[in-house]
Amino acid sequence: MKESIIRQKHPKLKHPDSNPALVEKTVSTEPIFEGKVVSLQVDTVTLPNGQTGTREIIRHPGAVAVLAVRGDRMLVVDQYRQALGRTELEIPAGKLDPGEDPEEAAKRELREETGYRAKSLVPLPAFYTSPGFADEVIYLYMAEELEAGEMELDEDEFLEVSEITLDEAYSLIKEGRISDAKTILAVYAWHLYQLTGKL
């Protein structure tokens, strides 16, 4: 990996000016639910045509995800997802703690979920998961030069770690075993990196 790439900090998501013809103005906000991970609110807004509408919004502290590569294999964790009612193969990931730097959070999640530590993390584009109703942003990193260690799972966290090749990743996507956006995006980024050497 080029030294100039390694030294980059993760680019924060930019918020360019909105198209003024489409802006909705918030009239009021009603808190509905405050949970450990997310909160829900209902906003009353003025629409571009002057009418009013409501928007159900989920607030999330943000998350990190790590494309961790060992040679020709990437690390994935198999974890039960209650919302889906089944297990899902995903790249290591987790939510940001209050005030936590995304890069430090990525190192922490990689260590906790897989036991591995990375000598370097390279930032990939951050992205919103569901901007139609949520403000969750995921900061994605690629980790190489991994050193094995011990997993540090939370007391309510149960998962299995495995390593898969790119061909296996595409087969698992086709089978539906990998179906979350962050992992599919990571697989495509890894494939692009193998083809071009660029992220």
PDB file of N, CA and C in Angstrom, residues 88-174:
ATOM      1  N   GLU A  88     -26.269 -13.937   9.895  1.00  0.00           N
ATOM      2  CA  GLU A  88     -25.804 -13.189   8.730  1.00  0.00           C
ATOM      3  C   GLU A  88     -24.284 -13.128   8.783  1.00  0.00           C
ATOM      4  N   LEU A  89     -23.625 -13.400   7.647  1.00  0.00           N
ATOM      5  CA  LEU A  89     -22.174 -13.229   7.548  1.00  0.00           C
ATOM      6  C   LEU A  89     -21.890 -11.771   7.218  1.00  0.00           C
ATOM      7  N   GLU A  90     -21.076 -11.130   8.049  1.00  0.00           N
ATOM      8  CA  GLU A  90     -20.784  -9.704   7.882  1.00  0.00           C
ATOM      9  C   GLU A  90     -19.315  -9.429   8.166  1.00  0.00           C
ATOM     10  N   ILE A  91     -18.842  -8.287   7.700  1.00  0.00           N
ATOM     11  CA  ILE A  91     -17.523  -7.843   8.119  1.00  0.00           C
ATOM     12  C   ILE A  91     -17.637  -7.326   9.552  1.00  0.00           C
ATOM     13  N   PRO A  92     -16.536  -7.314  10.309  1.00  0.00           N
ATOM     14  CA  PRO A  92     -16.585  -6.794  11.676  1.00  0.00           C
ATOM     15  C   PRO A  92     -17.081  -5.349  11.685  1.00  0.00           C
ATOM     16  N   ALA A  93     -17.967  -5.037  12.634  1.00  0.00           N
ATOM     17  CA  ALA A  93     -18.563  -3.702  12.681  1.00  0.00           C
ATOM     18  C   ALA A  93     -19.175  -3.452  14.048  1.00  0.00           C
ATOM     19  N   GLY A  94     -19.450  -2.194  14.321  1.00  0.00           N
ATOM     20  CA  GLY A  94     -20.111  -1.848  15.573  1.00  0.00           C
ATOM     21  C   GLY A  94     -20.339  -0.356  15.667  1.00  0.00           C
ATOM     22  N   LYS A  95     -21.152   0.029  16.643  1.00  0.00           N
ATOM     23  CA  LYS A  95     -21.509   1.447  16.757  1.00  0.00           C
ATOM     24  C   LYS A  95     -20.423   2.241  17.468  1.00  0.00           C
ATOM     25  N   LEU A  96     -20.416   3.519  17.180  1.00  0.00           N
ATOM     26  CA  LEU A  96     -19.492   4.443  17.825  1.00  0.00           C
ATOM     27  C   LEU A  96     -19.944   4.739  19.245  1.00  0.00           C
ATOM     28  N   ASP A  97     -18.995   4.797  20.169  1.00  0.00           N
ATOM     29  CA  ASP A  97     -19.288   5.288  21.505  1.00  0.00           C
ATOM     30  C   ASP A  97     -19.320   6.817  21.449  1.00  0.00           C
ATOM     31  N   PRO A  98     -19.982   7.481  22.395  1.00  0.00           N
ATOM     32  CA  PRO A  98     -20.061   8.948  22.377  1.00  0.00           C
ATOM     33  C   PRO A  98     -18.675   9.589  22.309  1.00  0.00           C
ATOM     34  N   GLY A  99     -18.466  10.456  21.324  1.00  0.00           N
ATOM     35  CA  GLY A  99     -17.209  11.173  21.161  1.00  0.00           C
ATOM     36  C   GLY A  99     -16.049  10.345  20.642  1.00  0.00           C
ATOM     37  N   GLU A 100     -16.293   9.094  20.287  1.00  0.00           N
ATOM     38  CA  GLU A 100     -15.213   8.208  19.851  1.00  0.00           C
ATOM     39  C   GLU A 100     -14.777   8.515  18.427  1.00  0.00           C
ATOM     40  N   ASP A 101     -13.470   8.521  18.210  1.00  0.00           N
ATOM     41  CA  ASP A 101     -12.910   8.707  16.870  1.00  0.00           C
ATOM     42  C   ASP A 101     -13.198   7.453  16.038  1.00  0.00           C
ATOM     43  N   PRO A 102     -13.707   7.606  14.817  1.00  0.00           N
ATOM     44  CA  PRO A 102     -14.049   6.427  14.002  1.00  0.00           C
ATOM     45  C   PRO A 102     -12.887   5.454  13.790  1.00  0.00           C
ATOM     46  N   GLU A 103     -11.689   5.966  13.592  1.00  0.00           N
ATOM     47  CA  GLU A 103     -10.557   5.061  13.368  1.00  0.00           C
ATOM     48  C   GLU A 103     -10.252   4.233  14.614  1.00  0.00           C
ATOM     49  N   GLU A 104     -10.326   4.863  15.775  1.00  0.00           N
ATOM     50  CA  GLU A 104     -10.104   4.130  17.020  1.00  0.00           C
ATOM     51  C   GLU A 104     -11.215   3.101  17.243  1.00  0.00           C
ATOM     52  N   ALA A 105     -12.433   3.478  16.883  1.00  0.00           N
ATOM     53  CA  ALA A 105     -13.553   2.546  17.013  1.00  0.00           C
ATOM     54  C   ALA A 105     -13.369   1.348  16.081  1.00  0.00           C
ATOM     55  N   ALA A 106     -12.859   1.586  14.877  1.00  0.00           N
ATOM     56  CA  ALA A 106     -12.621   0.490  13.936  1.00  0.00           C
ATOM     57  C   ALA A 106     -11.578  -0.481  14.491  1.00  0.00           C
ATOM     58  N   LYS A 107     -10.514   0.052  15.071  1.00  0.00           N
ATOM     59  CA  LYS A 107      -9.494  -0.808  15.687  1.00  0.00           C
ATOM     60  C   LYS A 107     -10.106  -1.624  16.818  1.00  0.00           C
ATOM     61  N   ARG A 108     -10.937  -0.966  17.625  1.00  0.00           N
ATOM     62  CA  ARG A 108     -11.565  -1.635  18.763  1.00  0.00           C
ATOM     63  C   ARG A 108     -12.487  -2.765  18.298  1.00  0.00           C
ATOM     64  N   GLU A 109     -13.349  -2.471  17.328  1.00  0.00           N
ATOM     65  CA  GLU A 109     -14.292  -3.491  16.849  1.00  0.00           C
ATOM     66  C   GLU A 109     -13.575  -4.666  16.207  1.00  0.00           C
ATOM     67  N   LEU A 110     -12.530  -4.400  15.440  1.00  0.00           N
ATOM     68  CA  LEU A 110     -11.766  -5.484  14.820  1.00  0.00           C
ATOM     69  C   LEU A 110     -11.173  -6.382  15.904  1.00  0.00           C
ATOM     70  N   ARG A 111     -10.582  -5.772  16.924  1.00  0.00           N
ATOM     71  CA  ARG A 111      -9.972  -6.534  18.019  1.00  0.00           C
ATOM     72  C   ARG A 111     -11.022  -7.322  18.804  1.00  0.00           C
ATOM     73  N   GLU A 112     -12.130  -6.656  19.155  1.00  0.00           N
ATOM     74  CA  GLU A 112     -13.144  -7.306  19.975  1.00  0.00           C
ATOM     75  C   GLU A 112     -13.800  -8.483  19.252  1.00  0.00           C
ATOM     76  N   GLU A 113     -14.141  -8.289  17.977  1.00  0.00           N
ATOM     77  CA  GLU A 113     -14.915  -9.305  17.260  1.00  0.00           C
ATOM     78  C   GLU A 113     -14.073 -10.410  16.636  1.00  0.00           C
ATOM     79  N   THR A 114     -12.795 -10.129  16.337  1.00  0.00           N
ATOM     80  CA  THR A 114     -11.975 -11.140  15.660  1.00  0.00           C
ATOM     81  C   THR A 114     -10.701 -11.500  16.416  1.00  0.00           C
ATOM     82  N   GLY A 115     -10.268 -10.643  17.334  1.00  0.00           N
ATOM     83  CA  GLY A 115      -8.997 -10.847  18.011  1.00  0.00           C
ATOM     84  C   GLY A 115      -7.813 -10.262  17.265  1.00  0.00           C
ATOM     85  N   TYR A 116      -8.029  -9.834  16.021  1.00  0.00           N
ATOM     86  CA  TYR A 116      -6.926  -9.308  15.215  1.00  0.00           C
ATOM     87  C   TYR A 116      -6.705  -7.814  15.458  1.00  0.00           C
ATOM     88  N   ARG A 117      -5.438  -7.426  15.326  1.00  0.00           N
ATOM     89  CA  ARG A 117      -5.059  -6.014  15.344  1.00  0.00           C
ATOM     90  C   ARG A 117      -4.445  -5.695  13.994  1.00  0.00           C
ATOM     91  N   ALA A 118      -4.694  -4.498  13.494  1.00  0.00           N
ATOM     92  CA  ALA A 118      -4.163  -4.083  12.201  1.00  0.00           C
ATOM     93  C   ALA A 118      -3.056  -3.060  12.396  1.00  0.00           C
ATOM     94  N   LYS A 119      -1.962  -3.214  11.642  1.00  0.00           N
ATOM     95  CA  LYS A 119      -0.883  -2.227  11.703  1.00  0.00           C
ATOM     96  C   LYS A 119      -1.307  -0.921  11.046  1.00  0.00           C
ATOM     97  N   SER A 120      -2.206  -1.023  10.068  1.00  0.00           N
ATOM     98  CA  SER A 120      -2.679   0.192   9.408  1.00  0.00           C
ATOM     99  C   SER A 120      -4.135   0.032   8.978  1.00  0.00           C
ATOM    100  N   LEU A 121      -4.841   1.134   9.001  1.00  0.00           N
ATOM    101  CA  LEU A 121      -6.218   1.191   8.508  1.00  0.00           C
ATOM    102  C   LEU A 121      -6.289   2.249   7.417  1.00  0.00           C
ATOM    103  N   VAL A 122      -6.907   1.890   6.318  1.00  0.00           N
ATOM    104  CA  VAL A 122      -7.070   2.828   5.210  1.00  0.00           C
ATOM    105  C   VAL A 122      -8.548   3.197   5.094  1.00  0.00           C
ATOM    106  N   PRO A 123      -8.878   4.487   5.134  1.00  0.00           N
ATOM    107  CA  PRO A 123     -10.285   4.869   5.051  1.00  0.00           C
ATOM    108  C   PRO A 123     -10.859   4.683   3.654  1.00  0.00           C
ATOM    109  N   LEU A 124     -12.050   4.123   3.601  1.00  0.00           N
ATOM    110  CA  LEU A 124     -12.835   4.056   2.374  1.00  0.00           C
ATOM    111  C   LEU A 124     -13.979   5.059   2.534  1.00  0.00           C
ATOM    112  N   PRO A 125     -14.769   5.305   1.503  1.00  0.00           N
ATOM    113  CA  PRO A 125     -15.847   6.289   1.664  1.00  0.00           C
ATOM    114  C   PRO A 125     -16.834   5.908   2.769  1.00  0.00           C
ATOM    115  N   ALA A 126     -17.169   6.887   3.580  1.00  0.00           N
ATOM    116  CA  ALA A 126     -18.230   6.712   4.576  1.00  0.00           C
ATOM    117  C   ALA A 126     -19.563   6.834   3.850  1.00  0.00           C
ATOM    118  N   PHE A 127     -20.625   6.238   4.433  1.00  0.00           N
ATOM    119  CA  PHE A 127     -21.908   6.275   3.728  1.00  0.00           C
ATOM    120  C   PHE A 127     -23.064   6.201   4.715  1.00  0.00           C
ATOM    121  N   TYR A 128     -24.200   6.768   4.302  1.00  0.00           N
ATOM    122  CA  TYR A 128     -25.435   6.654   5.072  1.00  0.00           C
ATOM    123  C   TYR A 128     -26.095   5.334   4.714  1.00  0.00           C
ATOM    124  N   THR A 129     -26.655   4.661   5.713  1.00  0.00           N
ATOM    125  CA  THR A 129     -27.250   3.347   5.459  1.00  0.00           C
ATOM    126  C   THR A 129     -28.661   3.434   4.899  1.00  0.00           C
ATOM    127  N   SER A 130     -29.477   4.343   5.412  1.00  0.00           N
ATOM    128  CA  SER A 130     -30.885   4.455   4.985  1.00  0.00           C
ATOM    129  C   SER A 130     -31.340   5.900   5.126  1.00  0.00           C
ATOM    130  N   PRO A 131     -30.874   6.801   4.259  1.00  0.00           N
ATOM    131  CA  PRO A 131     -31.159   8.229   4.435  1.00  0.00           C
ATOM    132  C   PRO A 131     -32.628   8.609   4.320  1.00  0.00           C
ATOM    133  N   GLY A 132     -33.469   7.694   3.867  1.00  0.00           N
ATOM    134  CA  GLY A 132     -34.896   7.993   3.798  1.00  0.00           C
ATOM    135  C   GLY A 132     -35.549   8.123   5.161  1.00  0.00           C
ATOM    136  N   PHE A 133     -34.946   7.466   6.180  1.00  0.00           N
ATOM    137  CA  PHE A 133     -35.562   7.535   7.507  1.00  0.00           C
ATOM    138  C   PHE A 133     -34.562   7.486   8.661  1.00  0.00           C
ATOM    139  N   ALA A 134     -33.261   7.389   8.362  1.00  0.00           N
ATOM    140  CA  ALA A 134     -32.270   7.294   9.439  1.00  0.00           C
ATOM    141  C   ALA A 134     -31.044   8.132   9.108  1.00  0.00           C
ATOM    142  N   ASP A 135     -30.365   8.613  10.168  1.00  0.00           N
ATOM    143  CA  ASP A 135     -29.150   9.401   9.956  1.00  0.00           C
ATOM    144  C   ASP A 135     -27.885   8.596  10.235  1.00  0.00           C
ATOM    145  N   GLU A 136     -28.005   7.255  10.350  1.00  0.00           N
ATOM    146  CA  GLU A 136     -26.828   6.430  10.626  1.00  0.00           C
ATOM    147  C   GLU A 136     -25.806   6.543   9.508  1.00  0.00           C
ATOM    148  N   VAL A 137     -24.556   6.789   9.883  1.00  0.00           N
ATOM    149  CA  VAL A 137     -23.437   6.807   8.940  1.00  0.00           C
ATOM    150  C   VAL A 137     -22.465   5.722   9.352  1.00  0.00           C
ATOM    151  N   ILE A 138     -21.925   5.004   8.374  1.00  0.00           N
ATOM    152  CA  ILE A 138     -20.913   3.985   8.645  1.00  0.00           C
ATOM    153  C   ILE A 138     -19.588   4.448   8.053  1.00  0.00           C
ATOM    154  N   TYR A 139     -18.555   4.445   8.904  1.00  0.00           N
ATOM    155  CA  TYR A 139     -17.200   4.751   8.479  1.00  0.00           C
ATOM    156  C   TYR A 139     -16.511   3.427   8.179  1.00  0.00           C
ATOM    157  N   LEU A 140     -16.135   3.249   6.913  1.00  0.00           N
ATOM    158  CA  LEU A 140     -15.585   1.983   6.449  1.00  0.00           C
ATOM    159  C   LEU A 140     -14.067   2.083   6.296  1.00  0.00           C
ATOM    160  N   TYR A 141     -13.361   1.057   6.777  1.00  0.00           N
ATOM    161  CA  TYR A 141     -11.906   1.008   6.692  1.00  0.00           C
ATOM    162  C   TYR A 141     -11.452  -0.320   6.112  1.00  0.00           C
ATOM    163  N   MET A 142     -10.271  -0.297   5.479  1.00  0.00           N
ATOM    164  CA  MET A 142      -9.627  -1.538   5.060  1.00  0.00           C
ATOM    165  C   MET A 142      -8.428  -1.761   5.971  1.00  0.00           C
ATOM    166  N   ALA A 143      -8.299  -2.968   6.501  1.00  0.00           N
ATOM    167  CA  ALA A 143      -7.208  -3.315   7.399  1.00  0.00           C
ATOM    168  C   ALA A 143      -6.358  -4.412   6.778  1.00  0.00           C
ATOM    169  N   GLU A 144      -5.053  -4.186   6.775  1.00  0.00           N
ATOM    170  CA  GLU A 144      -4.114  -5.204   6.323  1.00  0.00           C
ATOM    171  C   GLU A 144      -3.020  -5.361   7.382  1.00  0.00           C
ATOM    172  N   GLU A 145      -2.065  -6.272   7.125  1.00  0.00           N
ATOM    173  CA  GLU A 145      -0.981  -6.537   8.077  1.00  0.00           C
ATOM    174  C   GLU A 145      -1.565  -6.847   9.457  1.00  0.00           C
ATOM    175  N   LEU A 146      -2.375  -7.889   9.496  1.00  0.00           N
ATOM    176  CA  LEU A 146      -3.084  -8.246  10.722  1.00  0.00           C
ATOM    177  C   LEU A 146      -2.235  -9.114  11.646  1.00  0.00           C
ATOM    178  N   GLU A 147      -2.389  -8.890  12.933  1.00  0.00           N
ATOM    179  CA  GLU A 147      -1.715  -9.690  13.951  1.00  0.00           C
ATOM    180  C   GLU A 147      -2.784 -10.346  14.813  1.00  0.00           C
ATOM    181  N   ALA A 148      -2.691 -11.658  14.976  1.00  0.00           N
ATOM    182  CA  ALA A 148      -3.706 -12.410  15.721  1.00  0.00           C
ATOM    183  C   ALA A 148      -3.617 -12.142  17.212  1.00  0.00           C
ATOM    184  N   GLY A 149      -4.775 -12.219  17.869  1.00  0.00           N
ATOM    185  CA  GLY A 149      -4.855 -12.046  19.310  1.00  0.00           C
ATOM    186  C   GLY A 149      -6.115 -12.717  19.829  1.00  0.00           C
ATOM    187  N   GLU A 150      -6.580 -12.268  20.967  1.00  0.00           N
ATOM    188  CA  GLU A 150      -7.772 -12.844  21.589  1.00  0.00           C
ATOM    189  C   GLU A 150      -8.997 -11.970  21.342  1.00  0.00           C
ATOM    190  N   MET A 151     -10.128 -12.595  21.086  1.00  0.00           N
ATOM    191  CA  MET A 151     -11.392 -11.876  20.944  1.00  0.00           C
ATOM    192  C   MET A 151     -11.812 -11.289  22.289  1.00  0.00           C
ATOM    193  N   GLU A 152     -12.550 -10.189  22.250  1.00  0.00           N
ATOM    194  CA  GLU A 152     -13.033  -9.534  23.462  1.00  0.00           C
ATOM    195  C   GLU A 152     -14.519  -9.220  23.305  1.00  0.00           C
ATOM    196  N   LEU A 153     -15.338 -10.256  23.219  1.00  0.00           N
ATOM    197  CA  LEU A 153     -16.758 -10.079  22.949  1.00  0.00           C
ATOM    198  C   LEU A 153     -17.496  -9.514  24.153  1.00  0.00           C
ATOM    199  N   ASP A 154     -18.559  -8.736  23.867  1.00  0.00           N
ATOM    200  CA  ASP A 154     -19.446  -8.280  24.924  1.00  0.00           C
ATOM    201  C   ASP A 154     -20.180  -9.491  25.494  1.00  0.00           C
ATOM    202  N   GLU A 155     -20.719  -9.360  26.708  1.00  0.00           N
ATOM    203  CA  GLU A 155     -21.354 -10.513  27.366  1.00  0.00           C
ATOM    204  C   GLU A 155     -22.605 -10.996  26.636  1.00  0.00           C
ATOM    205  N   ASP A 156     -23.228 -10.114  25.833  1.00  0.00           N
ATOM    206  CA  ASP A 156     -24.417 -10.523  25.082  1.00  0.00           C
ATOM    207  C   ASP A 156     -24.124 -10.720  23.598  1.00  0.00           C
ATOM    208  N   GLU A 157     -22.849 -10.904  23.265  1.00  0.00           N
ATOM    209  CA  GLU A 157     -22.428 -11.023  21.869  1.00  0.00           C
ATOM    210  C   GLU A 157     -21.901 -12.428  21.611  1.00  0.00           C
ATOM    211  N   PHE A 158     -22.474 -13.091  20.606  1.00  0.00           N
ATOM    212  CA  PHE A 158     -22.076 -14.451  20.258  1.00  0.00           C
ATOM    213  C   PHE A 158     -21.855 -14.506  18.751  1.00  0.00           C
ATOM    214  N   LEU A 159     -20.660 -14.840  18.338  1.00  0.00           N
ATOM    215  CA  LEU A 159     -20.366 -14.889  16.901  1.00  0.00           C
ATOM    216  C   LEU A 159     -19.222 -15.840  16.622  1.00  0.00           C
ATOM    217  N   GLU A 160     -19.103 -16.211  15.360  1.00  0.00           N
ATOM    218  CA  GLU A 160     -18.006 -17.063  14.908  1.00  0.00           C
ATOM    219  C   GLU A 160     -17.260 -16.341  13.798  1.00  0.00           C
ATOM    220  N   VAL A 161     -15.941 -16.422  13.826  1.00  0.00           N
ATOM    221  CA  VAL A 161     -15.093 -15.765  12.830  1.00  0.00           C
ATOM    222  C   VAL A 161     -14.625 -16.786  11.809  1.00  0.00           C
ATOM    223  N   SER A 162     -14.630 -16.388  10.543  1.00  0.00           N
ATOM    224  CA  SER A 162     -14.059 -17.243   9.500  1.00  0.00           C
ATOM    225  C   SER A 162     -13.400 -16.364   8.440  1.00  0.00           C
ATOM    226  N   GLU A 163     -12.692 -17.005   7.529  1.00  0.00           N
ATOM    227  CA  GLU A 163     -12.011 -16.305   6.449  1.00  0.00           C
ATOM    228  C   GLU A 163     -12.523 -16.848   5.125  1.00  0.00           C
ATOM    229  N   ILE A 164     -12.796 -15.949   4.189  1.00  0.00           N
ATOM    230  CA  ILE A 164     -13.331 -16.372   2.893  1.00  0.00           C
ATOM    231  C   ILE A 164     -12.560 -15.708   1.754  1.00  0.00           C
ATOM    232  N   THR A 165     -12.513 -16.400   0.628  1.00  0.00           N
ATOM    233  CA  THR A 165     -11.888 -15.842  -0.567  1.00  0.00           C
ATOM    234  C   THR A 165     -12.894 -14.944  -1.279  1.00  0.00           C
ATOM    235  N   LEU A 166     -12.414 -14.220  -2.274  1.00  0.00           N
ATOM    236  CA  LEU A 166     -13.303 -13.359  -3.053  1.00  0.00           C
ATOM    237  C   LEU A 166     -14.368 -14.182  -3.777  1.00  0.00           C
ATOM    238  N   ASP A 167     -13.969 -15.306  -4.368  1.00  0.00           N
ATOM    239  CA  ASP A 167     -14.944 -16.167  -5.051  1.00  0.00           C
ATOM    240  C   ASP A 167     -16.005 -16.674  -4.071  1.00  0.00           C
ATOM    241  N   GLU A 168     -15.561 -17.059  -2.878  1.00  0.00           N
ATOM    242  CA  GLU A 168     -16.515 -17.514  -1.864  1.00  0.00           C
ATOM    243  C   GLU A 168     -17.448 -16.383  -1.448  1.00  0.00           C
ATOM    244  N   ALA A 169     -16.907 -15.164  -1.357  1.00  0.00           N
ATOM    245  CA  ALA A 169     -17.740 -14.015  -0.989  1.00  0.00           C
ATOM    246  C   ALA A 169     -18.851 -13.802  -2.009  1.00  0.00           C
ATOM    247  N   TYR A 170     -18.509 -13.881  -3.290  1.00  0.00           N
ATOM    248  CA  TYR A 170     -19.531 -13.695  -4.323  1.00  0.00           C
ATOM    249  C   TYR A 170     -20.560 -14.827  -4.286  1.00  0.00           C
ATOM    250  N   SER A 171     -20.112 -16.042  -4.019  1.00  0.00           N
ATOM    251  CA  SER A 171     -21.063 -17.158  -3.905  1.00  0.00           C
ATOM    252  C   SER A 171     -22.000 -16.952  -2.724  1.00  0.00           C
ATOM    253  N   LEU A 172     -21.467 -16.464  -1.608  1.00  0.00           N
ATOM    254  CA  LEU A 172     -22.282 -16.223  -0.419  1.00  0.00           C
ATOM    255  C   LEU A 172     -23.269 -15.077  -0.632  1.00  0.00           C
ATOM    256  N   ILE A 173     -22.878 -14.095  -1.424  1.00  0.00           N
ATOM    257  CA  ILE A 173     -23.816 -13.024  -1.783  1.00  0.00           C
ATOM    258  C   ILE A 173     -24.957 -13.608  -2.618  1.00  0.00           C
ATOM    259  N   LYS A 174     -24.598 -14.418  -3.583  1.00  0.00           N
ATOM    260  CA  LYS A 174     -25.610 -15.038  -4.448  1.00  0.00           C
ATOM    261  C   LYS A 174     -26.572 -15.909  -3.658  1.00  0.00           C
TER     262      LYS A 174
END
